[in-house]
CSV table of C-alpha atoms in Angstrom, one decimal:
chain,number,residue,atom,x,y,z
A,1,MET,CA,-49.9,24.5,-1.5
A,2,GLY,CA,-46.3,22.3,-1.9
A,3,ALA,CA,-43.3,23.4,0.2
A,4,ALA,CA,-41.2,26.2,-1.4
A,5,PRO,CA,-37.7,24.5,-2.4
A,6,ALA,CA,-34.9,24.9,-0.3
A,7,PRO,CA,-33.1,27.8,-0.9
A,8,PRO,CA,-29.4,26.8,-2.4
A,9,THR,CA,-26.5,26.6,0.0
A,10,ALA,CA,-24.0,29.4,0.5
A,11,GLY,CA,-20.7,28.7,-0.9
A,12,LEU,CA,-17.5,29.8,1.3
A,13,ASP,CA,-14.3,32.2,0.6
A,14,VAL,CA,-10.8,31.1,1.8
A,15,ASP,CA,-11.9,32.8,5.5
A,16,ALA,CA,-15.0,31.1,5.8
A,17,VAL,CA,-13.8,27.5,5.0
A,18,THR,CA,-10.6,28.3,7.6
A,19,HIS,CA,-13.1,29.3,9.9
A,20,ARG,CA,-15.2,26.0,9.9
A,21,ILE,CA,-11.8,23.7,10.1
A,22,THR,CA,-10.2,25.7,13.3
A,23,ARG,CA,-13.7,25.6,15.1
A,24,THR,CA,-14.1,22.0,14.8
A,25,ALA,CA,-10.2,21.1,15.2
A,26,LEU,CA,-10.3,20.4,18.9
A,27,ARG,CA,-12.5,20.9,21.7
A,28,PRO,CA,-11.1,21.5,25.2
A,29,GLY,CA,-11.7,19.2,28.4
A,30,PRO,CA,-10.3,16.8,30.4
A,31,VAL,CA,-8.2,13.5,29.7
A,32,GLY,CA,-9.5,10.2,30.3
A,33,SER,CA,-12.6,9.4,27.6
A,34,VAL,CA,-10.9,6.5,25.2
A,35,GLY,CA,-12.1,5.0,22.3
A,36,LEU,CA,-11.0,2.4,20.5
A,37,GLU,CA,-11.5,0.9,17.1
A,38,LEU,CA,-9.8,-2.2,15.9
A,39,GLU,CA,-9.6,-3.8,12.2
A,40,ALA,CA,-9.0,-6.7,11.4
A,41,LEU,CA,-8.5,-9.3,8.0
A,42,LEU,CA,-11.6,-11.4,6.9
A,43,VAL,CA,-10.6,-14.7,5.8
A,44,GLU,CA,-12.2,-17.8,4.8
A,45,ARG,CA,-10.5,-20.8,6.6
A,46,ALA,CA,-11.4,-23.3,3.9
A,47,HIS,CA,-10.2,-21.0,1.4
A,48,PRO,CA,-7.8,-18.4,2.6
A,49,GLY,CA,-6.3,-17.3,-0.3
A,50,ARG,CA,-9.4,-15.6,-1.6
A,51,ARG,CA,-11.4,-12.7,-0.3
A,52,VAL,CA,-14.7,-13.3,1.2
A,53,PRO,CA,-17.5,-12.0,-1.2
A,54,TRP,CA,-19.4,-8.9,0.4
A,55,ASP,CA,-22.9,-9.8,0.2
A,56,ARG,CA,-21.9,-12.9,2.1
A,57,VAL,CA,-20.3,-11.3,4.6
A,58,THR,CA,-22.9,-8.1,5.0
A,59,ASP,CA,-25.6,-10.9,5.3
A,60,LEU,CA,-23.8,-12.8,8.1
A,61,LEU,CA,-23.1,-9.3,10.1
A,62,ALA,CA,-26.6,-7.9,9.6
A,63,GLY,CA,-27.6,-11.2,12.2
A,64,VAL,CA,-25.1,-9.9,14.6
A,65,GLY,CA,-26.9,-8.6,17.5
A,66,PRO,CA,-25.8,-6.0,19.7
A,67,LEU,CA,-22.3,-6.3,20.8
A,68,PRO,CA,-22.1,-6.3,25.1
A,69,GLY,CA,-19.5,-3.6,24.7
A,70,GLY,CA,-21.6,-1.5,22.3
A,71,SER,CA,-18.9,-1.7,19.5
A,72,ARG,CA,-20.6,-0.7,16.2
A,73,ILE,CA,-19.9,-3.1,13.3
A,74,THR,CA,-18.6,-1.8,9.8
A,75,LEU,CA,-16.9,-3.3,6.4
A,76,GLU,CA,-13.9,-1.6,4.7
A,77,PRO,CA,-13.6,-1.2,1.3
A,78,GLY,CA,-11.8,-4.8,0.8
A,79,GLY,CA,-14.1,-6.6,3.6
A,80,GLN,CA,-12.1,-5.8,6.6
A,81,VAL,CA,-14.3,-5.8,9.6
A,82,GLU,CA,-13.8,-2.7,11.7
A,83,LEU,CA,-15.2,-2.7,15.2
A,84,SER,CA,-15.8,1.1,16.7
A,85,GLY,CA,-16.2,1.3,20.2
A,86,PRO,CA,-17.7,4.0,22.3
A,87,PRO,CA,-15.9,6.2,24.7
A,88,ALA,CA,-15.2,4.7,27.2
A,89,ASP,CA,-13.9,5.9,31.4
A,90,GLY,CA,-10.2,5.0,30.8
A,91,VAL,CA,-8.2,2.5,28.7
A,92,ALA,CA,-8.8,-0.2,30.6
A,93,THR,CA,-12.6,-0.2,30.2
A,94,ALA,CA,-12.0,0.2,26.2
A,95,VAL,CA,-9.9,-2.1,26.2
A,96,ALA,CA,-12.3,-4.6,28.2
A,97,ALA,CA,-15.2,-3.8,25.9
A,98,LEU,CA,-13.3,-4.3,22.7
A,99,ARG,CA,-12.2,-7.5,23.7
A,100,ALA,CA,-15.4,-8.8,25.0
A,101,ASP,CA,-17.1,-7.6,21.5
A,102,ARG,CA,-14.4,-8.8,19.4
A,103,ALA,CA,-14.7,-12.6,21.2
A,104,LEU,CA,-18.4,-12.8,20.6
A,105,LEU,CA,-17.9,-11.3,16.8
A,106,ALA,CA,-15.4,-14.0,16.3
A,107,ASP,CA,-17.7,-16.8,17.4
A,108,ALA,CA,-20.1,-15.7,15.1
A,109,LEU,CA,-17.9,-15.7,12.2
A,110,ALA,CA,-16.6,-19.2,13.2
A,111,ALA,CA,-19.6,-20.5,12.8
A,112,ASP,CA,-20.2,-19.6,9.3
A,113,GLY,CA,-16.1,-20.5,8.4
A,114,LEU,CA,-14.9,-17.3,8.8
A,115,ALA,CA,-12.1,-15.9,11.0
A,116,LEU,CA,-10.1,-12.6,12.0
A,117,ALA,CA,-6.8,-12.4,11.1
A,118,LEU,CA,-5.4,-9.3,13.1
A,119,LEU,CA,-2.6,-8.1,10.7
A,120,GLY,CA,-1.1,-4.6,9.6
A,121,SER,CA,-1.1,-5.8,5.8
A,122,ASP,CA,-2.7,-8.4,4.2
A,123,PRO,CA,0.4,-11.3,3.7
A,124,LEU,CA,-1.2,-13.2,0.4
A,125,ARG,CA,-4.2,-11.7,-1.4
A,126,PRO,CA,-3.6,-9.1,-3.4
A,127,PRO,CA,-5.7,-5.7,-3.2
A,128,GLN,CA,-9.3,-5.8,-4.3
A,129,ARG,CA,-12.0,-3.5,-3.8
A,130,LEU,CA,-15.0,-5.3,-3.2
A,131,SER,CA,-17.5,-2.2,-1.5
A,132,PRO,CA,-19.9,-1.0,-4.0
A,133,ALA,CA,-20.2,2.2,-2.2
A,134,HIS,CA,-19.5,5.6,-4.9
A,135,ARG,CA,-17.0,7.4,-2.4
A,136,TYR,CA,-14.6,3.9,-2.5
A,137,ALA,CA,-14.8,3.7,-5.8
A,138,ALA,CA,-14.1,7.6,-6.6
A,139,MET,CA,-11.3,7.4,-4.3
A,140,GLU,CA,-9.5,4.7,-6.5
A,141,GLU,CA,-10.3,7.0,-9.4
A,142,HIS,CA,-8.3,10.0,-7.8
A,143,PHE,CA,-5.3,7.5,-6.5
A,144,THR,CA,-5.2,6.7,-9.9
A,145,VAL,CA,-5.0,10.0,-11.4
A,146,ALA,CA,-2.7,11.0,-8.6
A,147,GLY,CA,-0.1,8.6,-9.5
A,148,CYS,CA,-0.5,6.4,-6.9
A,149,ARG,CA,-2.9,3.5,-7.5
A,150,ASP,CA,-1.5,0.7,-6.1
A,151,ALA,CA,-0.5,2.2,-2.9
A,152,GLY,CA,-4.3,3.9,-2.6
A,153,LEU,CA,-5.5,0.8,-3.4
A,154,SER,CA,-3.5,-1.3,-1.0
A,155,MET,CA,-4.3,1.1,2.0
A,156,MET,CA,-8.1,0.9,1.4
A,157,THR,CA,-8.2,-3.1,0.5
A,158,GLY,CA,-5.1,-4.4,2.4
A,159,THR,CA,-4.3,-2.6,5.5
A,160,ALA,CA,-5.6,-2.7,9.3
A,161,SER,CA,-4.6,-0.9,12.3
A,162,VAL,CA,-6.0,-0.2,16.2
A,163,GLN,CA,-6.8,3.5,16.3
A,164,VAL,CA,-6.8,5.0,19.8
A,165,ASN,CA,-8.9,8.1,19.7
A,166,LEU,CA,-7.9,10.5,23.0
A,167,GLU,CA,-9.8,13.9,24.1
A,168,ALA,CA,-7.9,16.9,23.0
A,169,GLY,CA,-7.2,18.2,26.8
A,170,PRO,CA,-6.8,21.7,28.2
A,171,ALA,CA,-6.5,24.3,25.4
A,172,ASP,CA,-3.7,25.5,27.2
A,173,GLY,CA,-1.8,21.8,26.5
A,174,TRP,CA,-2.8,21.4,23.0
A,175,ALA,CA,0.5,22.5,21.3
A,176,ALA,CA,2.8,20.2,23.7
A,177,ARG,CA,0.0,17.0,23.5
A,178,VAL,CA,-0.1,17.3,19.9
A,179,ALA,CA,3.6,17.7,19.2
A,180,LEU,CA,4.1,14.4,21.6
A,181,ALA,CA,1.4,12.4,19.9
A,182,HIS,CA,4.0,12.9,16.5
A,183,ARG,CA,6.8,12.5,18.4
A,184,LEU,CA,6.0,9.0,19.6
A,185,GLY,CA,4.7,7.8,16.3
A,186,PRO,CA,8.0,6.6,14.8
A,187,VAL,CA,8.8,4.7,17.9
A,188,LEU,CA,5.5,3.8,18.2
A,189,VAL,CA,5.2,2.6,14.5
A,190,ALA,CA,8.2,0.4,15.2
A,191,VAL,CA,6.9,-1.1,18.4
A,192,SER,CA,3.3,-1.9,16.6
A,193,ALA,CA,4.9,-3.4,13.5
A,194,CYS,CA,2.8,-6.4,12.6
A,195,SER,CA,2.8,-6.3,8.5
A,196,PRO,CA,6.0,-8.0,7.4
A,197,ALA,CA,4.7,-8.9,4.1
A,198,ALA,CA,1.9,-7.4,1.6
A,199,ALA,CA,-0.3,-9.2,-1.4
A,200,GLY,CA,2.0,-12.4,-1.8
A,201,ARG,CA,5.3,-11.0,-1.6
A,202,PRO,CA,7.8,-10.5,1.7
A,203,GLY,CA,8.0,-6.8,2.2
A,204,GLY,CA,11.3,-6.5,3.7
A,205,TRP,CA,9.7,-4.1,5.9
A,206,ARG,CA,9.0,-4.5,9.5
A,207,SER,CA,5.8,-2.3,8.8
A,208,CYS,CA,4.4,-2.6,5.1
A,209,ARG,CA,1.2,-1.0,6.3
A,210,GLN,CA,3.2,2.0,7.5
A,211,GLN,CA,5.3,1.4,3.8
A,212,ILE,CA,2.2,1.4,2.1
A,213,TRP,CA,0.8,5.0,4.0
A,214,GLY,CA,4.3,6.2,3.3
A,215,ASP,CA,3.9,5.8,-0.7
A,216,LEU,CA,0.5,7.9,-0.5
A,217,ASP,CA,-0.2,11.2,-1.3
A,218,GLN,CA,2.3,13.1,1.6
A,219,ALA,CA,-0.2,16.1,1.2
A,220,ARG,CA,-3.2,14.1,2.7
A,221,CYS,CA,-1.4,11.3,4.4
A,222,GLY,CA,1.9,12.8,5.6
A,223,PRO,CA,2.2,14.2,9.3
A,224,VAL,CA,0.8,17.7,9.8
A,225,LEU,CA,3.6,19.8,10.9
A,226,THR,CA,3.3,21.1,14.5
A,227,GLY,CA,4.2,24.1,16.5
A,228,ASP,CA,2.7,26.3,18.9
A,229,ASP,CA,-0.7,26.4,17.1
A,230,PRO,CA,-1.6,22.9,16.4
A,231,VAL,CA,-5.2,23.9,15.1
A,232,GLY,CA,-4.0,27.1,12.7
A,233,GLU,CA,-1.6,24.0,11.4
A,234,TRP,CA,-4.0,21.9,10.9
A,235,ALA,CA,-6.5,24.3,8.9
A,236,ALA,CA,-3.0,25.6,6.7
A,237,TYR,CA,-2.8,21.4,5.9
A,238,ALA,CA,-6.3,21.2,4.9
A,239,LEU,CA,-6.4,24.0,2.9
A,240,ALA,CA,-3.3,22.7,1.0
A,241,ALA,CA,-4.5,18.9,1.0
A,242,PRO,CA,-5.6,18.2,-2.8
A,243,VAL,CA,-9.8,17.8,-2.9
A,244,MET,CA,-10.3,14.0,-3.5
A,245,LEU,CA,-14.0,13.9,-3.9
A,246,VAL,CA,-16.8,16.2,-4.6
A,247,ARG,CA,-20.2,15.0,-3.9
A,248,ASP,CA,-23.6,16.0,-6.4
A,249,PRO,CA,-25.9,18.0,-4.7
A,250,THR,CA,-28.9,16.7,-6.4
A,251,THR,CA,-27.8,12.9,-6.4
A,252,GLY,CA,-25.5,12.7,-3.3
A,253,ARG,CA,-23.1,10.5,-5.4
A,254,SER,CA,-19.4,11.2,-4.8
A,255,GLU,CA,-17.3,12.1,-7.8
A,256,PRO,CA,-13.7,12.3,-8.5
A,257,VAL,CA,-11.3,14.7,-8.7
A,258,ARG,CA,-9.4,14.5,-11.6
A,259,THR,CA,-7.3,17.5,-11.2
A,260,ARG,CA,-4.7,18.6,-8.3
A,261,THR,CA,-7.0,21.3,-6.7
A,262,SER,CA,-6.5,22.6,-2.9
A,263,LEU,CA,-8.9,23.1,-1.1
A,264,ARG,CA,-7.8,26.7,-0.9
A,265,ASP,CA,-7.8,27.3,-4.7
A,266,TRP,CA,-11.6,25.7,-4.7
A,267,ALA,CA,-12.5,28.3,-1.8
A,268,ALA,CA,-10.8,31.2,-3.7
A,269,GLY,CA,-12.4,30.8,-6.8
A,270,ILE,CA,-9.5,29.5,-8.9
A,271,THR,CA,-11.0,26.0,-9.6
A,272,PRO,CA,-14.5,26.1,-8.9
A,273,LEU,CA,-15.1,22.2,-8.3
A,274,GLY,CA,-18.4,21.3,-9.5
A,275,GLY,CA,-18.7,24.4,-11.3
A,276,ARG,CA,-19.8,26.1,-7.8
A,277,ALA,CA,-17.9,27.3,-4.7
A,278,PRO,CA,-17.1,24.7,-1.6
A,279,THR,CA,-19.8,24.7,1.3
A,280,ALA,CA,-19.8,23.6,4.6
A,281,ASP,CA,-20.8,20.3,3.3
A,282,ASP,CA,-18.2,20.3,1.2
A,283,VAL,CA,-15.5,21.5,4.0
A,284,ASP,CA,-16.9,18.8,6.4
A,285,TYR,CA,-16.5,16.4,3.7
A,286,HIS,CA,-13.1,16.7,2.4
A,287,LEU,CA,-11.7,16.5,6.0
A,288,THR,CA,-12.7,13.1,5.8
A,289,THR,CA,-10.3,12.1,3.0
A,290,LEU,CA,-7.4,13.2,4.8
A,291,PHE,CA,-5.6,10.6,6.7
A,292,PRO,CA,-1.9,11.8,8.9
A,293,PRO,CA,-1.0,9.8,11.1
A,294,VAL,CA,-2.6,12.3,14.1
A,295,ARG,CA,-5.8,13.6,13.0
A,296,PRO,CA,-7.6,16.3,14.7
A,297,ARG,CA,-11.6,15.7,14.8
A,298,GLY,CA,-12.5,17.5,17.8
A,299,TYR,CA,-10.6,14.9,19.8
A,300,LEU,CA,-7.3,13.1,18.7
A,301,GLU,CA,-7.1,10.2,16.4
A,302,ILE,CA,-3.8,8.0,16.5
A,303,ARG,CA,-3.7,6.2,13.6
A,304,TYR,CA,-0.5,4.8,12.8
A,305,LEU,CA,-0.5,1.7,15.2
A,306,ASP,CA,-0.7,-1.6,13.1
A,307,VAL,CA,-2.7,-4.1,14.7
A,308,ALA,CA,-1.8,-7.6,15.8
A,309,PRO,CA,-2.9,-10.2,17.5
A,310,GLU,CA,-3.8,-10.7,21.4
A,311,PRO,CA,-2.2,-10.0,24.2
A,312,TRP,CA,-0.3,-7.3,21.7
A,313,TRP,CA,-2.7,-4.9,20.5
A,314,PRO,CA,-4.6,-4.4,24.0
A,315,ALA,CA,-1.1,-3.8,24.9
A,316,LEU,CA,-0.5,-1.0,22.5
A,317,ALA,CA,-3.5,1.1,23.4
A,318,ALA,CA,-2.9,0.7,26.9
A,319,VAL,CA,0.6,2.2,25.6
A,320,THR,CA,-0.6,5.0,23.8
A,321,ALA,CA,-3.4,6.2,26.1
A,322,THR,CA,-1.0,6.0,29.1
A,323,LEU,CA,1.6,7.7,27.4
A,324,LEU,CA,-0.3,11.1,26.2
A,325,ASP,CA,-2.6,11.0,29.3
A,326,ASP,CA,-0.4,10.3,32.5
A,327,PRO,CA,1.4,13.3,32.5
A,328,VAL,CA,4.9,11.6,34.3
A,329,ALA,CA,4.8,8.8,31.6
A,330,ALA,CA,4.3,12.1,29.3
A,331,ASP,CA,7.3,13.9,30.1
A,332,ARG,CA,9.3,10.6,30.4
A,333,ALA,CA,7.8,9.3,26.7
A,334,ALA,CA,8.5,13.0,25.5
A,335,ALA,CA,12.5,12.7,26.7
A,336,ALA,CA,12.8,9.0,25.1
A,337,SER,CA,11.7,9.6,22.0
A,338,ALA,CA,13.2,13.1,20.9
A,339,PRO,CA,16.2,11.1,19.6
A,340,VAL,CA,14.4,9.7,16.9
A,341,ALA,CA,11.4,12.2,15.8
A,342,GLY,CA,10.4,12.1,12.5
A,343,ARG,CA,11.9,8.9,11.3
A,344,TRP,CA,9.1,7.4,10.1
A,345,SER,CA,10.2,5.8,7.4
A,346,ASP,CA,13.3,3.8,9.6
A,347,ALA,CA,10.5,2.9,12.0
A,348,ALA,CA,8.9,1.0,9.6
A,349,CYS,CA,11.6,-0.4,7.3
A,350,LEU,CA,13.9,-1.2,10.0
A,351,GLY,CA,11.6,-1.5,13.4
A,352,LEU,CA,13.4,-2.4,16.4
A,353,ALA,CA,16.2,-3.6,14.7
A,354,ASP,CA,17.9,-0.2,14.6
A,355,ALA,CA,19.5,0.7,18.1
A,356,ALA,CA,18.1,4.3,18.4
A,357,LEU,CA,14.5,3.6,17.5
A,358,ARG,CA,14.5,0.1,20.3
A,359,THR,CA,16.7,2.6,22.8
A,360,ALA,CA,13.5,4.8,22.0
A,361,ALA,CA,11.0,2.3,22.7
A,362,VAL,CA,12.3,0.5,25.8
A,363,GLY,CA,12.2,3.9,27.4
A,364,CYS,CA,8.8,4.6,26.3
A,365,LEU,CA,6.8,0.8,27.4
A,366,SER,CA,8.8,1.6,30.5
A,367,ALA,CA,7.7,4.9,31.0
A,368,ALA,CA,4.2,3.4,30.3
A,369,LEU,CA,4.6,0.1,32.4
A,370,ASP,CA,4.9,2.2,35.6
A,371,ALA,CA,1.5,4.2,35.1
A,372,VAL,CA,-0.7,1.6,33.2
A,373,PRO,CA,-4.0,0.1,34.3
A,374,ASP,CA,-3.2,-2.7,36.9
A,375,GLY,CA,-5.4,-5.2,34.6
A,376,LEU,CA,-3.0,-4.3,31.4
A,377,ARG,CA,0.3,-4.5,33.2
A,378,ASP,CA,1.0,-8.1,32.0
A,379,ASP,CA,0.4,-7.2,28.6
A,380,VAL,CA,2.5,-4.2,28.1
A,381,ALA,CA,5.5,-6.1,30.3
A,382,GLY,CA,5.1,-8.6,27.7
A,383,LEU,CA,5.6,-6.1,24.7
A,384,LEU,CA,8.5,-4.4,26.7
A,385,ALA,CA,10.0,-7.4,27.4
A,386,LEU,CA,9.6,-8.5,23.6
A,387,ALA,CA,11.2,-4.9,22.6
A,388,GLU,CA,13.9,-5.1,24.7
A,389,GLN,CA,14.8,-8.1,22.2
A,390,GLY,CA,14.4,-5.7,19.4
A,391,ARG,CA,11.4,-7.9,17.9
A,392,SER,CA,7.9,-6.6,17.6
A,393,PRO,CA,4.4,-8.1,17.3
A,394,GLY,CA,5.4,-9.3,13.9
A,395,ASP,CA,8.2,-11.0,14.8
A,396,ALA,CA,5.8,-13.0,16.9
A,397,VAL,CA,3.5,-13.6,14.3
A,398,LEU,CA,6.4,-15.2,11.9
A,399,ALA,CA,7.8,-17.1,15.0
A,400,ALA,CA,4.6,-18.7,15.6
A,401,ALA,CA,4.0,-19.4,11.3
A,402,GLY,CA,7.7,-21.1,11.3
A,403,THR,CA,8.1,-19.5,8.1
A,404,ALA,CA,7.7,-16.2,6.1
A,405,ASP,CA,5.5,-18.0,3.9
A,406,PRO,CA,2.3,-15.2,3.2
A,407,LEU,CA,-0.3,-18.0,3.7
A,408,ALA,CA,1.5,-19.5,6.8
A,409,VAL,CA,1.4,-15.9,8.2
A,410,LEU,CA,-2.1,-15.6,7.7
A,411,CYS,CA,-3.2,-18.6,9.3
A,412,ALA,CA,-0.6,-17.8,12.1
A,413,ALA,CA,-2.2,-14.5,13.1
A,414,ILE,CA,-5.9,-16.2,13.0
A,415,ASP,CA,-5.1,-18.5,15.4
A,416,LEU,CA,-2.6,-16.6,17.8
A,417,PRO,CA,-5.6,-14.6,19.4
A,418,GLU,CA,-7.7,-18.0,20.0
A,419,ALA,CA,-4.5,-19.7,21.2
A,420,SER,CA,-4.0,-16.7,24.2
A,421,ARG,CA,-7.7,-17.2,25.3
């Protein structure tokens, strides 16, 4: 006899959806473990103005063996390369492993005439989706219907970041920890700014990457309101956010949602997307389409840093982890960053040319320098010296390029990491 068909997965109501989100939002435990993710623009040295074909990249990366630091290699929709390191015991260990993996990957790419450019936004090439995955095609269609196609396509295919993943910590400290992660956002956006141009146009912003994120639907990409209940606030954010994609249970394909329907309305039966109520898998998938600058996933994803060439990305990772995990540095950073809390747009546009942001940055970086692991102290000291001048890594790239020409900026970002080895 053949096996009986699997019973249909039961739909969830609003209470059940809320419960599923809250129970997975944050996981209590000690701080100290750090995970890092490093994205980079992929460039063909002989033809930097055109994107590297998808099949060429996937074939090449398939031949790259296991990396010494254990990072996983993936591709973003525009062909950006991402290294995702495993959780490590402290930021120094995480940085050392990711540095080794980046170096090996860069050597493998160089043998095929390719290079990694560590910039927050592609200064030269227009946005273009290369990935054939249904998810990204559906995301592009949703962004179009939502009225932010250009920003959505730019975000997916022309931006890169260094992401710092930190433990949530003890439950009784969640409110203060999540609030500090958000309060540090404008300061660290300004400190990390390394995307002075996008798609062939000088941006006029210190962080064009953050500008792009600001142009997206803020119900999906804006900061989560923080107070005394970060888990409940995350659930409220997720329930209010419009559903972007629904997977067909038969084919597994992601289908775009062409109406502005919140997860709450779907779960309440007001708009039964796909002709049905949401399942647990639907809720989990919805959470992967929310991109706030600080995203709870059991741990905390810090998503607001531009990627930058050596030695800046290791310094940015070290500063972020130290200011959140070291209690003395955290207290000092909370005080230093308070006057500029919420100034996300100013941080992206003005960067450290703004006096208040510069003062806050120097205070935060000084606090980090006093507590950062010894092996990263010189990197952080260099970042502090840059900030004291009102400059960010993007200014260092522009200085190396000698011009704001997008091609020169892209090439300078390629060569800076090699020169600093």
